[in-house]
Amino acid sequence: GLIHLEGCHGCGKTHLATAWLRENNVPLEDWGNMVFDAGQGGGPEQLFHAINRAWQAEHRMVVLSTPAQSEILSKLPDVRSRLAAGIFLSIPDPGDEVLTTILERHLLVHGIKLTREDLQFFIHRLPRSPQDVIHAAELMKNIMFEQKMTASKKLFHLVLEEIVS
């Protein structure tokens, strides 16, 4: 069988695929034959061959893509029919809670803990993608360490100015 996970960059497709592989006790050496990530440069022809290899080996196949990548992958009729024969799951864009958790975890790695109020203030002003939130966490860490600043509205505005510019 084939499972196609579609969602924006950073929404957790790879984490879901990894969790599924671990849950099903798939040996690590088989992972590369069972997961096709369109974001890693694979096109329709590569996917077609990967699906065929997985079916011949009686492996399941997990395909990861963004909506734009799915459109490209579906241009080849044979791939489109194989994707249509599988299970399609669309992962919604992350909301405030998920983005806040991403921000919080990326800051905690560097020993930075923000209050809930500061997290909410900041997250509501950021662009709505996981990559932007991760980038903001890195910028915040760098500014805090380079300028020896603590968490404050001034810091948040410096980070936001950098991201928006």
mmCIF file of C-alpha atoms in Angstrom:
data_model
loop_
_atom_site.group_PDB
_atom_site.id
_atom_site.type_symbol
_atom_site.label_atom_id
_atom_site.label_comp_id
_atom_site.label_asym_id
_atom_site.label_seq_id
_atom_site.Cartn_x
_atom_site.Cartn_y
_atom_site.Cartn_z
ATOM 1 C CA GLY A 1 0.000 0.000 0.000
ATOM 2 C CA LEU A 2 0.912 3.609 -0.415
ATOM 3 C CA ILE A 3 0.356 6.519 1.948
ATOM 4 C CA HIS A 4 0.739 10.043 0.596
ATOM 5 C CA LEU A 5 1.261 12.766 3.225
ATOM 6 C CA GLU A 6 0.868 16.287 1.888
ATOM 7 C CA GLY A 7 1.443 19.495 3.817
ATOM 8 C CA CYS A 8 3.492 22.676 4.013
ATOM 9 C CA HIS A 9 7.223 22.642 4.703
ATOM 10 C CA GLY A 10 7.865 21.889 8.358
ATOM 11 C CA CYS A 11 4.363 20.657 9.220
ATOM 12 C CA GLY A 12 5.576 17.281 10.527
ATOM 13 C CA LYS A 13 5.347 14.920 7.540
ATOM 14 C CA THR A 14 8.793 13.456 8.169
ATOM 15 C CA HIS A 15 8.086 13.114 11.889
ATOM 16 C CA LEU A 16 4.865 11.223 11.127
ATOM 17 C CA ALA A 17 6.610 8.930 8.637
ATOM 18 C CA THR A 18 9.421 8.243 11.113
ATOM 19 C CA ALA A 19 6.942 7.508 13.903
ATOM 20 C CA TRP A 20 5.047 5.111 11.619
ATOM 21 C CA LEU A 21 8.268 3.300 10.638
ATOM 22 C CA ARG A 22 9.303 2.951 14.283
ATOM 23 C CA GLU A 23 5.821 1.854 15.368
ATOM 24 C CA ASN A 24 5.891 -0.859 12.717
ATOM 25 C CA ASN A 25 9.419 -1.965 13.710
ATOM 26 C CA VAL A 26 10.765 -1.348 10.221
ATOM 27 C CA PRO A 27 14.550 -1.906 10.200
ATOM 28 C CA LEU A 28 16.465 1.346 9.741
ATOM 29 C CA GLU A 29 18.164 0.040 6.597
ATOM 30 C CA ASP A 30 14.735 -0.291 4.894
ATOM 31 C CA TRP A 31 13.593 3.276 5.591
ATOM 32 C CA GLY A 32 15.149 4.708 2.428
ATOM 33 C CA ASN A 33 13.194 2.226 0.309
ATOM 34 C CA MET A 34 9.915 3.010 2.025
ATOM 35 C CA VAL A 35 9.882 6.823 2.217
ATOM 36 C CA PHE A 36 9.951 9.086 -0.820
ATOM 37 C CA ASP A 37 10.411 12.762 0.058
ATOM 38 C CA ALA A 38 9.655 14.973 -2.939
ATOM 39 C CA GLY A 39 11.431 17.795 -1.106
ATOM 40 C CA GLN A 40 14.699 15.904 -1.431
ATOM 41 C CA GLY A 41 14.775 16.414 -5.181
ATOM 42 C CA GLY A 42 12.744 13.489 -6.407
ATOM 43 C CA GLY A 43 10.553 13.971 -9.436
ATOM 44 C CA PRO A 44 7.736 11.919 -10.975
ATOM 45 C CA GLU A 45 10.049 9.421 -12.685
ATOM 46 C CA GLN A 46 12.008 8.752 -9.488
ATOM 47 C CA LEU A 47 8.758 8.297 -7.565
ATOM 48 C CA PHE A 48 7.420 5.897 -10.203
ATOM 49 C CA HIS A 49 10.513 3.696 -9.855
ATOM 50 C CA ALA A 50 10.507 3.946 -6.044
ATOM 51 C CA ILE A 51 6.872 2.803 -5.898
ATOM 52 C CA ASN A 52 7.604 -0.106 -8.249
ATOM 53 C CA ARG A 53 10.603 -1.182 -6.134
ATOM 54 C CA ALA A 54 8.516 -0.985 -2.950
ATOM 55 C CA TRP A 55 5.723 -3.058 -4.497
ATOM 56 C CA GLN A 56 8.173 -5.674 -5.796
ATOM 57 C CA ALA A 57 9.707 -5.951 -2.320
ATOM 58 C CA GLU A 58 6.197 -6.009 -0.807
ATOM 59 C CA HIS A 59 6.989 -2.878 1.204
ATOM 60 C CA ARG A 60 4.594 -0.122 1.995
ATOM 61 C CA MET A 61 5.527 3.286 0.616
ATOM 62 C CA VAL A 62 5.163 6.682 2.275
ATOM 63 C CA VAL A 63 5.282 9.681 -0.067
ATOM 64 C CA LEU A 64 5.928 13.121 1.449
ATOM 65 C CA SER A 65 5.193 16.303 -0.485
ATOM 66 C CA THR A 66 3.980 19.870 -0.355
ATOM 67 C CA PRO A 67 0.903 20.790 -2.435
ATOM 68 C CA ALA A 68 3.161 22.267 -5.155
ATOM 69 C CA GLN A 69 5.306 19.120 -5.223
ATOM 70 C CA SER A 70 2.178 16.933 -5.417
ATOM 71 C CA GLU A 71 1.080 18.839 -8.486
ATOM 72 C CA ILE A 72 4.433 18.174 -10.173
ATOM 73 C CA LEU A 73 4.431 14.495 -9.156
ATOM 74 C CA SER A 74 0.912 14.031 -10.561
ATOM 75 C CA LYS A 75 1.879 15.206 -14.054
ATOM 76 C CA LEU A 76 2.997 11.678 -14.975
ATOM 77 C CA PRO A 77 -0.182 9.579 -15.529
ATOM 78 C CA ASP A 78 1.349 6.377 -14.110
ATOM 79 C CA VAL A 79 2.370 8.179 -10.923
ATOM 80 C CA ARG A 80 -1.006 9.904 -10.667
ATOM 81 C CA SER A 81 -2.799 6.541 -10.841
ATOM 82 C CA ARG A 82 -0.508 4.972 -8.226
ATOM 83 C CA LEU A 83 -0.971 7.928 -5.875
ATOM 84 C CA ALA A 84 -4.741 7.767 -6.419
ATOM 85 C CA ALA A 85 -4.724 4.064 -5.504
ATOM 86 C CA GLY A 86 -3.168 4.807 -2.118
ATOM 87 C CA ILE A 87 -4.258 6.666 0.989
ATOM 88 C CA PHE A 88 -4.007 10.461 0.792
ATOM 89 C CA LEU A 89 -3.677 12.523 3.969
ATOM 90 C CA SER A 90 -3.508 16.301 3.894
ATOM 91 C CA ILE A 91 -1.827 17.804 6.942
ATOM 92 C CA PRO A 92 -3.274 21.242 7.707
ATOM 93 C CA ASP A 93 -1.033 24.248 8.190
ATOM 94 C CA PRO A 94 -0.008 24.516 11.835
ATOM 95 C CA GLY A 95 -2.031 26.770 14.103
ATOM 96 C CA ASP A 96 -0.914 28.954 16.990
ATOM 97 C CA GLU A 97 -0.518 26.074 19.423
ATOM 98 C CA VAL A 98 1.813 24.097 17.155
ATOM 99 C CA LEU A 99 3.807 27.182 16.127
ATOM 100 C CA THR A 100 4.145 28.204 19.784
ATOM 101 C CA THR A 101 5.420 24.726 20.678
ATOM 102 C CA ILE A 102 7.944 24.856 17.824
ATOM 103 C CA LEU A 103 9.177 28.263 18.999
ATOM 104 C CA GLU A 104 9.293 27.210 22.631
ATOM 105 C CA ARG A 105 11.262 24.022 21.903
ATOM 106 C CA HIS A 106 13.775 25.746 19.654
ATOM 107 C CA LEU A 107 14.408 28.376 22.322
ATOM 108 C CA LEU A 108 14.642 25.845 25.166
ATOM 109 C CA VAL A 109 17.473 24.052 23.335
ATOM 110 C CA HIS A 110 19.499 27.223 23.976
ATOM 111 C CA GLY A 111 18.275 27.626 27.546
ATOM 112 C CA ILE A 112 15.816 30.402 26.685
ATOM 113 C CA LYS A 113 12.424 30.212 28.363
ATOM 114 C CA LEU A 114 9.747 32.773 27.571
ATOM 115 C CA THR A 115 6.584 33.367 29.562
ATOM 116 C CA ARG A 116 3.312 32.226 28.032
ATOM 117 C CA GLU A 117 2.363 35.877 27.578
ATOM 118 C CA ASP A 118 5.614 36.647 25.715
ATOM 119 C CA LEU A 119 5.226 33.544 23.537
ATOM 120 C CA GLN A 120 1.694 34.588 22.565
ATOM 121 C CA PHE A 121 2.709 38.198 21.904
ATOM 122 C CA PHE A 122 5.544 37.069 19.654
ATOM 123 C CA ILE A 123 3.840 34.190 17.826
ATOM 124 C CA HIS A 124 0.867 36.361 16.796
ATOM 125 C CA ARG A 125 3.229 38.733 14.995
ATOM 126 C CA LEU A 126 5.285 36.139 13.124
ATOM 127 C CA PRO A 127 4.679 34.775 9.626
ATOM 128 C CA ARG A 128 2.645 31.565 9.862
ATOM 129 C CA SER A 129 5.138 28.926 8.753
ATOM 130 C CA PRO A 130 7.254 26.552 10.842
ATOM 131 C CA GLN A 131 10.403 27.686 8.987
ATOM 132 C CA ASP A 132 9.740 31.321 9.873
ATOM 133 C CA VAL A 133 9.191 30.404 13.518
ATOM 134 C CA ILE A 134 12.440 28.401 13.610
ATOM 135 C CA HIS A 135 14.263 31.277 11.913
ATOM 136 C CA ALA A 136 12.805 33.689 14.500
ATOM 137 C CA ALA A 137 14.022 31.469 17.347
ATOM 138 C CA GLU A 138 17.540 31.449 15.875
ATOM 139 C CA LEU A 139 17.512 35.220 15.422
ATOM 140 C CA MET A 140 16.255 35.724 18.965
ATOM 141 C CA LYS A 141 18.970 33.473 20.366
ATOM 142 C CA ASN A 142 21.675 35.279 18.384
ATOM 143 C CA ILE A 143 20.502 38.754 19.400
ATOM 144 C CA MET A 144 20.148 37.745 23.051
ATOM 145 C CA PHE A 145 23.670 36.308 23.197
ATOM 146 C CA GLU A 146 25.412 38.908 21.015
ATOM 147 C CA GLN A 147 23.760 41.941 22.618
ATOM 148 C CA LYS A 148 23.350 40.359 26.052
ATOM 149 C CA MET A 149 19.619 41.134 26.033
ATOM 150 C CA THR A 150 16.895 39.460 28.013
ATOM 151 C CA ALA A 151 13.426 38.661 26.713
ATOM 152 C CA SER A 152 11.545 41.914 26.226
ATOM 153 C CA LYS A 153 9.237 43.661 23.792
ATOM 154 C CA LYS A 154 12.322 45.474 22.446
ATOM 155 C CA LEU A 155 13.954 42.120 21.647
ATOM 156 C CA PHE A 156 10.784 40.828 19.989
ATOM 157 C CA HIS A 157 10.540 43.957 17.833
ATOM 158 C CA LEU A 158 14.213 43.616 16.781
ATOM 159 C CA VAL A 159 13.579 40.027 15.697
ATOM 160 C CA LEU A 160 10.350 40.933 13.905
ATOM 161 C CA GLU A 161 12.043 43.819 12.065
ATOM 162 C CA GLU A 162 14.763 41.440 10.887
ATOM 163 C CA ILE A 163 12.237 38.855 9.672
ATOM 164 C CA VAL A 164 9.953 41.301 7.891
ATOM 165 C CA SER A 165 12.784 43.223 6.180
#
